XYZ file of C-alpha atoms in Angstrom:
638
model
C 17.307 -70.759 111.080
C 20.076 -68.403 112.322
C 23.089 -70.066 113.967
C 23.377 -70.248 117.806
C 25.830 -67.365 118.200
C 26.122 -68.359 122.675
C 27.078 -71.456 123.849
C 24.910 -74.112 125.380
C 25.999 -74.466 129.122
C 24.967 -78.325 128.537
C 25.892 -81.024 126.198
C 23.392 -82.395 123.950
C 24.183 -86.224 123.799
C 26.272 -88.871 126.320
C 25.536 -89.374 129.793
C 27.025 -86.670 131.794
C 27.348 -86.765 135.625
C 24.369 -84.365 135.837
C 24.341 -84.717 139.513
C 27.554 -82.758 140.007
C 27.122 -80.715 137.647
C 27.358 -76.861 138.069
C 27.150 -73.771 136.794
C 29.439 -70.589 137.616
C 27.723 -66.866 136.718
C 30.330 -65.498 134.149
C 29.011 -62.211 132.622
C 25.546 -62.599 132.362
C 23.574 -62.537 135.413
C 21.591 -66.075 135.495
C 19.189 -66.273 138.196
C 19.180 -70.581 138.321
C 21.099 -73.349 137.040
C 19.783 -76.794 136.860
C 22.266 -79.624 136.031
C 24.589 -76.660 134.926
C 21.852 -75.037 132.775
C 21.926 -71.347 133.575
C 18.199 -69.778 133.658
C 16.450 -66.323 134.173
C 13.397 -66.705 136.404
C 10.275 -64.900 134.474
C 8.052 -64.138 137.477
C 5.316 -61.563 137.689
C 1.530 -61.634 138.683
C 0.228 -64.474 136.213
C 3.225 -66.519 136.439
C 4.391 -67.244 139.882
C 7.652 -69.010 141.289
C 6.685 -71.246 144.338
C 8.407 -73.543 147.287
C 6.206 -76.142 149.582
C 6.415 -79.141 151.247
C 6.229 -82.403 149.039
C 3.112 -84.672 150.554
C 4.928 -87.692 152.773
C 1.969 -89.538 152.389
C 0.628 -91.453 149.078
C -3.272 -91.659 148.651
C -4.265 -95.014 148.949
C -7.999 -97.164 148.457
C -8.141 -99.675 151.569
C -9.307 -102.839 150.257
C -9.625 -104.760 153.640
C -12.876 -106.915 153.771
C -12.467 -105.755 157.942
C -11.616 -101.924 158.918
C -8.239 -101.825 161.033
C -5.732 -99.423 161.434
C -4.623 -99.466 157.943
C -7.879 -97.590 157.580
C -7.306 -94.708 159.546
C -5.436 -91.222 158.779
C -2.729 -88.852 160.097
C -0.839 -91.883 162.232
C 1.292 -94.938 161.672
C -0.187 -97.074 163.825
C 0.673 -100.351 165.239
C -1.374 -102.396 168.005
C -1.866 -105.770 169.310
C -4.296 -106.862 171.825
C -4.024 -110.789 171.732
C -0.226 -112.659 172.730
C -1.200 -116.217 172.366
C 1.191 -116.782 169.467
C 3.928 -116.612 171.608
C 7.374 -115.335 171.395
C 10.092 -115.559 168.867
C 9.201 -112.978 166.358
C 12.074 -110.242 165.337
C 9.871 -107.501 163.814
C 5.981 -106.503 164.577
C 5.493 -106.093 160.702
C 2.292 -107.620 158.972
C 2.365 -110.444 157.095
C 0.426 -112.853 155.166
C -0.573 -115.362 158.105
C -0.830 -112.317 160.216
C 1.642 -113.574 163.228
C 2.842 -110.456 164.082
C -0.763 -110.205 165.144
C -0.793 -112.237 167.977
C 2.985 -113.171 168.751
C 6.002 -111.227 169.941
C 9.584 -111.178 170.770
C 10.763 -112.191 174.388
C 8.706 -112.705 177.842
C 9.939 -113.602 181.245
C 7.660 -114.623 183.839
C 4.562 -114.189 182.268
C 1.652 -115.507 180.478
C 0.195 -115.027 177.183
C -2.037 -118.018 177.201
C -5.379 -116.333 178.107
C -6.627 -114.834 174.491
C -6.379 -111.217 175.256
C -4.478 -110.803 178.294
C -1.238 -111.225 179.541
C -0.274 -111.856 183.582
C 1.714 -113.206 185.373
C 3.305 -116.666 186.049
C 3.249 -118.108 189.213
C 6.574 -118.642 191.365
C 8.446 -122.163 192.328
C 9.897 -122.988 195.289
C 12.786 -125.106 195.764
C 11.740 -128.788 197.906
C 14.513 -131.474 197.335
C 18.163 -129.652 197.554
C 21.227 -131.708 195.978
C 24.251 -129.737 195.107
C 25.931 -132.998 193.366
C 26.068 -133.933 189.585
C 24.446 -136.789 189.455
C 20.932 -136.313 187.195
C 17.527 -135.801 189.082
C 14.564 -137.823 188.083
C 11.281 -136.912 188.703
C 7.837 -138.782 188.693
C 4.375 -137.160 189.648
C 2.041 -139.165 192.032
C -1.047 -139.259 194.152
C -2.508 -141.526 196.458
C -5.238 -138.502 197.015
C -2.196 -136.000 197.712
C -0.546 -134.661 194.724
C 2.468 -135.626 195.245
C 5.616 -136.268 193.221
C 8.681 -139.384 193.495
C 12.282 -137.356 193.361
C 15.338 -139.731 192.716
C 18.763 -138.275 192.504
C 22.000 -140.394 193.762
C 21.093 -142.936 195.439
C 17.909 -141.497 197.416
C 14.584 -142.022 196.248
C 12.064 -139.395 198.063
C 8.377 -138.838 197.759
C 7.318 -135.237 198.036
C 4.050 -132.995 198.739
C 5.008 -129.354 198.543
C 5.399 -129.338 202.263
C 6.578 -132.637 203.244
C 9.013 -135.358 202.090
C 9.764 -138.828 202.729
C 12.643 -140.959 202.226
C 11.789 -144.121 200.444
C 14.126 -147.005 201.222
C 13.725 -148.328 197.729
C 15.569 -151.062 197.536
C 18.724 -150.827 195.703
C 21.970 -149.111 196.690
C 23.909 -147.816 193.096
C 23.060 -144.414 191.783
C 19.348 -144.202 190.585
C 19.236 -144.014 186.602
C 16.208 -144.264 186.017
C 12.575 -143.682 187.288
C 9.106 -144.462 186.518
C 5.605 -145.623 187.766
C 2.269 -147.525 186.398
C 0.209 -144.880 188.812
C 0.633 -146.648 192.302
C 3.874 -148.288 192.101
C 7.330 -146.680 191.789
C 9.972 -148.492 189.725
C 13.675 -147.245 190.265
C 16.507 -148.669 187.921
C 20.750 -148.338 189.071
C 23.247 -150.058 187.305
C 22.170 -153.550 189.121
C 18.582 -154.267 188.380
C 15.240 -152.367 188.783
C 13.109 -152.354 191.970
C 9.823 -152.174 192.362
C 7.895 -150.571 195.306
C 4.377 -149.093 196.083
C 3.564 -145.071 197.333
C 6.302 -144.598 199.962
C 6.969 -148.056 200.899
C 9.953 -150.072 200.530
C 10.520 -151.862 197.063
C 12.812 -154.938 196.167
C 14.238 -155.858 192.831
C 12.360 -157.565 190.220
C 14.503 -157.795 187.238
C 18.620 -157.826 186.854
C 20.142 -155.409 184.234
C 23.849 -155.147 185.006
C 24.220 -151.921 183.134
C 24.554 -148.067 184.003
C 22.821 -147.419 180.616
C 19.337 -148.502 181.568
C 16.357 -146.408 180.888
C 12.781 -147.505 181.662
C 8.917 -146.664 181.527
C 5.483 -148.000 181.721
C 3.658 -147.936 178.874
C 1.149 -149.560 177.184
C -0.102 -150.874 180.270
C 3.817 -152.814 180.829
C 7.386 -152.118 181.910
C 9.755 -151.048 179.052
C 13.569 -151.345 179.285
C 16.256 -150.208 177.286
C 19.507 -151.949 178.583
C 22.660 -151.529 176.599
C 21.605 -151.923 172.899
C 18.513 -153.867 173.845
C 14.574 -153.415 174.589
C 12.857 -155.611 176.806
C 9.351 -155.969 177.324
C 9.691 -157.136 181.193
C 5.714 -158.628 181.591
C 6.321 -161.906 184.596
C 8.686 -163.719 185.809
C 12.477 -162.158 186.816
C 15.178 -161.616 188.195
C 16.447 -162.751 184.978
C 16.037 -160.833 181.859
C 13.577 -162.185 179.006
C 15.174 -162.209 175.435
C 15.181 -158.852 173.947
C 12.303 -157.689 171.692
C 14.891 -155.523 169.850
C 18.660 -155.684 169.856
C 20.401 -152.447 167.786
C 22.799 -154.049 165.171
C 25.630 -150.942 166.972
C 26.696 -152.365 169.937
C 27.382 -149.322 171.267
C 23.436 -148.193 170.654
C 22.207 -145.844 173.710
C 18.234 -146.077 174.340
C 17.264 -142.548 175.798
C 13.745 -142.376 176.180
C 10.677 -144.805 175.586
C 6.932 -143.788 174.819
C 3.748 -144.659 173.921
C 1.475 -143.910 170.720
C -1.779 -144.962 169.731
C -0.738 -148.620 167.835
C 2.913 -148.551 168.745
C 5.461 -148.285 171.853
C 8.453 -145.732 170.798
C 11.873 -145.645 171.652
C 14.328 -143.483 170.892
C 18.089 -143.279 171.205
C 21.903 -142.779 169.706
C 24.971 -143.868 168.787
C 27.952 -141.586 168.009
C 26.479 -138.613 166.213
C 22.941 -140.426 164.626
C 19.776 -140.431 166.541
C 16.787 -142.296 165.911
C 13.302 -143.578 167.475
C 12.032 -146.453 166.677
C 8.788 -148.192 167.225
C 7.232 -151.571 168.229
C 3.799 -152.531 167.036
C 0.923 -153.773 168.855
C -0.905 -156.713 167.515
C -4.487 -156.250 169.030
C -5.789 -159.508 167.074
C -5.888 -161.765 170.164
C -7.670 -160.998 173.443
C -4.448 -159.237 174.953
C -2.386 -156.652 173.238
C 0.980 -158.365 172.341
C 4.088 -156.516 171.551
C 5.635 -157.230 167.964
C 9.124 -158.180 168.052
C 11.627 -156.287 166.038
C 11.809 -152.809 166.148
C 11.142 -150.598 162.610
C 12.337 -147.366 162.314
C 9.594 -144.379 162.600
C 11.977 -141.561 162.224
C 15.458 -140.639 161.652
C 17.031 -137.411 163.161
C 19.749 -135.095 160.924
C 23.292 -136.207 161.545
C 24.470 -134.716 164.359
C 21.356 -134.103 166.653
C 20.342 -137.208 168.866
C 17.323 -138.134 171.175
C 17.703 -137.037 174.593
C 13.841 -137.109 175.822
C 10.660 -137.295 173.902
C 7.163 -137.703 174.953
C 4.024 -138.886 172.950
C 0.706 -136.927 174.196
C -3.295 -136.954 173.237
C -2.556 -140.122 170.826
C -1.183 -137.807 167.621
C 1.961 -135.587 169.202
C 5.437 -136.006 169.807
C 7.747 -133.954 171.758
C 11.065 -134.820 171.117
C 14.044 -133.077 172.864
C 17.564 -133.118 171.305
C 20.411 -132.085 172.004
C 20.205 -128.976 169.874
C 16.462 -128.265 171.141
C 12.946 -129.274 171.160
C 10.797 -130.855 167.651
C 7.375 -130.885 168.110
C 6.213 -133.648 165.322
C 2.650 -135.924 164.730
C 1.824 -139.376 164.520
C 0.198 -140.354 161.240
C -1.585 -143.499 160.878
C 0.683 -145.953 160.317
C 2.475 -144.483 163.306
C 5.125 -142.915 161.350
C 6.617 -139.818 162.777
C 6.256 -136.201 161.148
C 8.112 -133.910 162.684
C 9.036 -130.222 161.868
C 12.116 -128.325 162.157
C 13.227 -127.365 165.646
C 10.738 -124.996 167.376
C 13.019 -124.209 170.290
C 17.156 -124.209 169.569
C 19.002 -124.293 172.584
C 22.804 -125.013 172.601
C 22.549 -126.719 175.740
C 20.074 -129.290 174.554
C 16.486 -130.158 175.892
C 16.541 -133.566 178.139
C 12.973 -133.291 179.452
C 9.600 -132.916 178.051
C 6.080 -133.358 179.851
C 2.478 -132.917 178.461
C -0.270 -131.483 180.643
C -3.631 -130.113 179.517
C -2.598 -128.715 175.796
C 0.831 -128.063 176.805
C 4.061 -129.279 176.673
C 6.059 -128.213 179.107
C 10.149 -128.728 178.110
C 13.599 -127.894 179.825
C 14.993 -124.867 179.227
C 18.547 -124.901 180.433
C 20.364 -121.294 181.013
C 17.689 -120.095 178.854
C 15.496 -117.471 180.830
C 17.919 -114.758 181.197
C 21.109 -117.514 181.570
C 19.023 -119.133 184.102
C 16.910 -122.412 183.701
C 13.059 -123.033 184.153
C 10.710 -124.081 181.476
C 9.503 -124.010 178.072
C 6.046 -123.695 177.228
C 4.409 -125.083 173.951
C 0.503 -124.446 173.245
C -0.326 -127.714 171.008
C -3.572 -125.940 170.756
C -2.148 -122.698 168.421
C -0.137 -123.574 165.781
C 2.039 -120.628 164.041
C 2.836 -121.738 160.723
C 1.303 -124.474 158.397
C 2.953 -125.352 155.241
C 0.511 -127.216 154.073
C 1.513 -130.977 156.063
C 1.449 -131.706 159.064
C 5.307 -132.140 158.974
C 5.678 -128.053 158.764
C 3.818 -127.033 161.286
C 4.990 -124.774 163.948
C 3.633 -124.353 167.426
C 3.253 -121.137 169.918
C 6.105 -121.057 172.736
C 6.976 -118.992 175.384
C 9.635 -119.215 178.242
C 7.547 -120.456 181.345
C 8.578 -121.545 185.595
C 11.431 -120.551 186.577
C 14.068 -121.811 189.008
C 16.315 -118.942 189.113
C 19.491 -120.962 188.989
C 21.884 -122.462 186.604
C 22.436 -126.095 185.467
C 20.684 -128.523 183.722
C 17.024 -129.100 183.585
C 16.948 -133.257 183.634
C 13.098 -134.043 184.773
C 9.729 -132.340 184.481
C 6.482 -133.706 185.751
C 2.520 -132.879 186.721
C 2.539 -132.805 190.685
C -0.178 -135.413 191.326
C -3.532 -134.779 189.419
C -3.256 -130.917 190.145
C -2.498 -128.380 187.173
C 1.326 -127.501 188.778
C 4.361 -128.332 187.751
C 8.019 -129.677 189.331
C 11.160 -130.087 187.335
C 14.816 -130.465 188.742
C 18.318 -128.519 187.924
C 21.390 -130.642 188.135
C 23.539 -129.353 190.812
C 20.725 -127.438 192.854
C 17.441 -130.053 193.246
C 13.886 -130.280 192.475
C 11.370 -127.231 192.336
C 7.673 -127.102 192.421
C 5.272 -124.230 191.168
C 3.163 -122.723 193.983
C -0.297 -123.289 194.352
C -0.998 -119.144 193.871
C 1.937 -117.050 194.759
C 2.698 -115.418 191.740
C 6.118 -113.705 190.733
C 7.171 -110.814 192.020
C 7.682 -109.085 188.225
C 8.016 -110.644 184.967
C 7.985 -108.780 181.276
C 6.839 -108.830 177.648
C 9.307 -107.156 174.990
C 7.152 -106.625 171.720
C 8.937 -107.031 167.917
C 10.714 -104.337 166.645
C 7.727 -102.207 165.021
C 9.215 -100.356 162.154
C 6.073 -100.177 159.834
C 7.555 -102.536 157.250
C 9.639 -99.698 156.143
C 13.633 -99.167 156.932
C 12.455 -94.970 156.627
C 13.332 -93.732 160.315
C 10.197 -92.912 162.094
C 9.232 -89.703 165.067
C 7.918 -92.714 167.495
C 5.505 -89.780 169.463
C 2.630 -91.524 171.824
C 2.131 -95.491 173.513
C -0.350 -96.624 174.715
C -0.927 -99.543 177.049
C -4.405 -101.091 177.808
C -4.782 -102.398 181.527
C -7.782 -103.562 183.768
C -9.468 -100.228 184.907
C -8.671 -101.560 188.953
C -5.105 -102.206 188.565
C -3.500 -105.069 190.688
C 0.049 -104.608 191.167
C 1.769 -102.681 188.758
C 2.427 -101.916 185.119
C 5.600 -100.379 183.799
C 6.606 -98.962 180.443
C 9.846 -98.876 178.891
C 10.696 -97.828 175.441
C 14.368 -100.158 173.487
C 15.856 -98.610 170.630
C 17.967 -99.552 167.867
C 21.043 -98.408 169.950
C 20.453 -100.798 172.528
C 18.920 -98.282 175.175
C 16.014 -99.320 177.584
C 13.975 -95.809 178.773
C 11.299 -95.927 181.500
C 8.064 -94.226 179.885
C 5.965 -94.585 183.144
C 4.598 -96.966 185.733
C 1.104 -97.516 186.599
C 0.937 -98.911 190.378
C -2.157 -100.371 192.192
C -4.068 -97.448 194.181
C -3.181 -94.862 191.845
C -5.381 -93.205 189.069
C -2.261 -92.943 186.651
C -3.560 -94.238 182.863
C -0.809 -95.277 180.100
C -2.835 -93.897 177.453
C -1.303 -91.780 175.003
C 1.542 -91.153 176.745
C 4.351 -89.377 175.460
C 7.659 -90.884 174.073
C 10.201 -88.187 174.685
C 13.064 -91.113 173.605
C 14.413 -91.481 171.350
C 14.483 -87.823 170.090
C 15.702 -87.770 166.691
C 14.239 -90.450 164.368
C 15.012 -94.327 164.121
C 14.533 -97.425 162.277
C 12.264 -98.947 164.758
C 10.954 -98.580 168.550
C 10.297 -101.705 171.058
C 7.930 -101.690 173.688
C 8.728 -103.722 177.192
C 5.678 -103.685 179.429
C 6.913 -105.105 183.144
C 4.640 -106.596 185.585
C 4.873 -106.343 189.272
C 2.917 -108.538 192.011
C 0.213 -106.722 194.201
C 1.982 -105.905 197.488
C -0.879 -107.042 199.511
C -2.089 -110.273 198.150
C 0.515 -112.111 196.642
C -2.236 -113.914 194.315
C -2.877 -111.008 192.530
C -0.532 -109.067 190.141
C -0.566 -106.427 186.878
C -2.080 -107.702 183.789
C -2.197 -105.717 180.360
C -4.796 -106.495 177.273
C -3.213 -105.104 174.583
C -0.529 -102.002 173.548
C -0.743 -99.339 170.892
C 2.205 -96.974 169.056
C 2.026 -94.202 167.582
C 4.388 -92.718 165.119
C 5.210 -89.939 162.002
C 7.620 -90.678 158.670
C 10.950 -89.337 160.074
C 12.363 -88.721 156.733
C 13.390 -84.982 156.029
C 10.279 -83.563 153.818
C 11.192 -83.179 150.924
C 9.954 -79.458 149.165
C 8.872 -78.659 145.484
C 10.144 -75.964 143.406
C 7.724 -74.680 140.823
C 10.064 -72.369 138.570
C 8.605 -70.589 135.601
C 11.636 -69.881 133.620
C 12.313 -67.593 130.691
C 12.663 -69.407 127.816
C 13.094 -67.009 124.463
C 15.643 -66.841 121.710
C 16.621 -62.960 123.079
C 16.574 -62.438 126.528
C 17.954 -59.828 128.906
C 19.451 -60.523 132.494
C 18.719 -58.486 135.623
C 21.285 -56.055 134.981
C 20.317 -55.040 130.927
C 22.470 -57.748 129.872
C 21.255 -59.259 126.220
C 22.084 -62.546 125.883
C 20.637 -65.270 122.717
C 20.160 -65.508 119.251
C 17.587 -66.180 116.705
C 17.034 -70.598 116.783
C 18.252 -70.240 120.733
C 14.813 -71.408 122.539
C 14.788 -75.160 120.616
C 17.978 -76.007 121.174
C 18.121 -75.185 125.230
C 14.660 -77.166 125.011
C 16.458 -80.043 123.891
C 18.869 -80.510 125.675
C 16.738 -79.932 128.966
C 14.188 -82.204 128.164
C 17.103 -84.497 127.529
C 18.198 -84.123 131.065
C 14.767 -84.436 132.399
C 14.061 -87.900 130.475
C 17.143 -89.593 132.349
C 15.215 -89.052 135.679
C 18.596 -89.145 137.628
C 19.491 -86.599 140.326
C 20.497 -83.196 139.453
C 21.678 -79.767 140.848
C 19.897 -77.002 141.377
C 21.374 -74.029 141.854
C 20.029 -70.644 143.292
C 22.511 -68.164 141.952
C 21.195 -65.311 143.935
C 21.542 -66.862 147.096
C 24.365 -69.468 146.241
C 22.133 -71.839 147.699
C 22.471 -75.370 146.059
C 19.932 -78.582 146.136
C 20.282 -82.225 144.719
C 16.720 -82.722 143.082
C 15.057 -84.497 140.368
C 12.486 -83.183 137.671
C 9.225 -84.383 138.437
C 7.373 -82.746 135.946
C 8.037 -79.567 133.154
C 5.641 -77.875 130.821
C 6.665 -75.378 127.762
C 4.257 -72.458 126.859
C 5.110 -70.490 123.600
C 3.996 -67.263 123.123
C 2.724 -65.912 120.533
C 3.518 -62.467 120.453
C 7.057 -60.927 120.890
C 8.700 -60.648 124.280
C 10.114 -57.168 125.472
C 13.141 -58.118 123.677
C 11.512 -58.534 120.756
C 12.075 -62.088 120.517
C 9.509 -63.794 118.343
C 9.905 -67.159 119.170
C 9.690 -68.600 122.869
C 7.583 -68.521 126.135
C 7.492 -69.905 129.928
C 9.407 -73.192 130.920
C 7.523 -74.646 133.588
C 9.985 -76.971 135.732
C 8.285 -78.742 139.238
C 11.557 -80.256 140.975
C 11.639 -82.370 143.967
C 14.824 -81.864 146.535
C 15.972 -85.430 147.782
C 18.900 -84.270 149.886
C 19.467 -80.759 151.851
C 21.743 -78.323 150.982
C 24.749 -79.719 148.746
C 27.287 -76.944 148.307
């Protein structure tokens, strides 16, 4: 073979930074470089040099046993027309339990607990105003009125939604504690506890002598926790029985007291450890008798204590703390499971209530830095690791009082399906019969179509009644933290949010959120907006990339555009070799257009030699056509 008499514009071995690398014309006339290889371009009529857009998306077999959007062509899609997972999810991405399917990220005044719909809440109303400090108790009632039993300082009142009575109770201290068997109030200061029935006076029945009292009826009997102690408080008084349960801490705090199936639960604190603890019921003789001794059915983490905690339908427990609400089980031995905190909230939860599959809990300063409630469906859990221990329940912010301050009692107004809670520092509200809010709002997750490409977000669509109550409003949040309004579809009007066009944000992003608004019909304050379900539309955002199909000139002699002869006899092997070299490192190189001085970073997807066999014009006998198909990954680079 005949020596290489021109020298290769590449080296042959070592890892050169082929990205950068470049080629400058110097005599002959190249037409490309690629990765500082210079090239002539050998295009005619059979062999053709070509540019077009690289396909942006990958052929794919849907497997699904069920056809869904994943299905269908042209769009990224992304739809959801059920809520009742609640809120607390970050991004509208699928997943293997398929949450993203039914939950969402934030909603204020509205409902998700209808399986495909979502409406509105209904509005409170303030009945039993106290500007003071002292904590509010609250106890639902009804003598055939729904009613409710408000204590807060030293005033005990019974209220109906439209009228209230003050209860002369008894006692004189600061109320600090409330409860009732169903007809009978009992009300607890730092003397004793006083008994009365409905609205009528009451008189003591037991002496405590201590502000840290807490009591309830349970199990069919009055349950005290006074200082460190529990007392089962059955007959006789004013004097206290001996203790069922004395907490080897002295300075031992009982919170809360509840019942489960076989056992009476009470929880409390001292310093940073919380517990509940629970006393047995020994059904053997012809009356229930509680077990003395109290055995420890769950410890909390250091650091989080027992505010509240409620038992409800024989195998839940809500338990608020002061870093937020746990919703756990009862097993059989009346053990408590309970799973990681469902709700955080820095300001603690300190009331909890159960009413049809519900709990309802306190959330203070947490609906837009004001306080209401929480909302838990017992009825649709989220997440199930397997034990009962791990599940995780569907939540949603719920009434709201439109103030700040602590949320210290919650309660079911009589036998009726409304509730009343109280805010320290402002009083006692109750949810209205039918007046609904005047606007409330679901934000969807961050749909980004499990992909950090940016997206063209183009079309949304959102699904409403075809008689529209109200109104319905759509706004578009992007990742720079603007809200647009897309449109508004009022009651009266013929306006549809179908398709509609998303002319924010205009250059590509990461991800799009939807907020739908409600708004309350202006002529029947019963009635509001109500959506079934929302639908976005999007295209890949990336910059397409093109493909370059170059059929280069690949012969031992060749001649440039202007007559130039360039190559020797053994040429055409060696520049194979050391491109193929390049091309099996698969890294990012330059291609250069020399004509136009136009420069791309690409890679080579794909290359194909074909030798001819018959001499070229320049009477080389050895060569033929280098095929090269590259693939630009970034515009323009010089």
């Amino acid at each position: 073979m005949a020596g290489i008499v021109s020298r290769l514009p590449f080296p042959l071995s070592g890892r050169a930074d082929s990205a950068v690398a470049s080629y400058a014309l110097n005599g002959v006339q190249y037409d490309i470089a690629i990765a500082g290889m210079p090239w002539l371009i050998k295009a005619d009529d059979q062999a053709v040099m070509t540019r077009a857009g690289a396909p942006v998306r990958k052929e794919q077999v849907d497997q699904q046993q069920e056809p869904g959007e994943q299905s269908l062509a042209s769009w990224w899609l992304r739809s959801q027309s059920s809520f009742i997972g609640g809120a607390g999810i970050l991004y509208q991405d699928p997943a293997n339990d398929n949450q993203y399917a039914i939950r969402y990220a934030d909603s204020v005044g509205v409902s998700p607990w209808t399986n495909g719909k979502v409406t509105l809440l209904r509005e409170t109303s303030q009945r039993i105003i106290d500007g003071t400090t002292d904590k509010h108790h609250l106890v639902g009632w009804s003598d055939g009125t729904d009613r409710y039993w408000s204590a807060v300082g030293t005033a005990l009142k019974s209220d109906t939604g439209s009228a209230t009575t003050t209860i002369t109770w008894g006692g004189a201290g600061t109320i600090r504690s409330l409860t009732s068997d169903g007809t009978n109030y009992y009300a607890a200061d730092s003397t004793g506890i006083y008994r009365g029935a409905g609205n009528g006076a009451g008189s003591l029945i037991w002496n405590t002598g201590s502000a840290n009292t807490t009591i309830r009826w349970v199990k069919g009997r009055l349950m005290a926790g006074i200082g460190p102690s529990v007392y089962e408080l059955t007959t006789g008084g004013p004097a206290l029985p001996v203790a069922k349960f004395t907490h080897l801490n002295s300075a031992w705090i009982w919170t809360d007291i509840a019942e489960g199936t076989n056992a009476i639960y009470a929880s409390g604190y001292a310093g940073s450890q919380g517990a509940i603890y629970k006393f047995v019921l020994d059904t053997s003789g012809s009356v229930p008798t509680l077990s003395s001794g109290g055995i420890l059915a769950a410890q909390l983490p250091r650091g989080e204590i027992v505010h509240c905690m409620t038992t409800y339908l024989g195998s839940f427990i809500g338990i608020g703390t002061n870093r937020g609400l746990r919703v756990g089980e009862i097993n059989d031995n009346g053990d408590i499971q309970y799973g990681p905190l469902l709700i955080e909230n820095s300001n603690g939860v300190k009331a909890v209530a159960g009413y049809d599959r519900f709990f309802f809990a306190a959330a203070t300063n947490a609906i837009e830095g004001k306080s209401g409630l929480y909302r838990v469906d017992l009825g649709q859990p989220i997440q199930d690791n397997g034990v009962s221990a791990g599940q995780r329940y569907a939540y949603a912010t719920d009434l709201q009082a439109k103030v700040t301050g602590e949320v210290s009692a919650v309660t079911v107004f009589g036998n009726s399906d409304r509730m009343a809670f109280a805010v320290v520092g402002s009083g006692s509200y109750l949810e209205s019969a039918s007046t609904l809010e005047a606007s409330g709002y679901l934000t969807t997750g961050r749909v980004r179509y499990n992909t950090l490409e940016p997206k063209l977000y183009k079309f949304a669509t959102v699904r409403t009644p075809v008689s529209i109550s109200g109104s319905v409003s759509l706004s578009v949040l992007d990742p720079g933290g603007a809200e647009t309004s897309i449109i508004t579809a009022s009651e009266g009007s013929s306006v549809l949010i179908e398709d509609v066009a998303l002319s924010t944000p205009a250059l590509p992003v990461e991800w799009l959120a939807l907020k739908v608004t409600l708004g309350r019909s202006p002529s029947d304050t019963s009635a509001g907006g109500e959506i079934t379900g929302w639908q976005l539309k999007a295209l890949p955002g990336t910059v397409r990339q093109r493909i370059f199909t170059l059929p280069l000139s690949c012969f031992d002699k060749e001649k440039d555009r202007s007559g130039q002869m360039v190559g020797a006899e053994g040429r055409t092997l060696a520049r194979l070799e050391a491109f193929e070299q390049i091309a099996a490192r698969g890294d990012a190189v330059a291609y250069q257009d020399l004509r136009s001085g136009l420069s791309y970073l690409v890679v080579i997807d794909n290359y194909r030699f074909e030798q001819r066999t018959s001499p070229n014009n320049n009477g080389s006998r050895w060569g033929g056509t280098l095929w090269v198909e590259l693939r630009t990954i970034a515009d323009v680079v010089t």
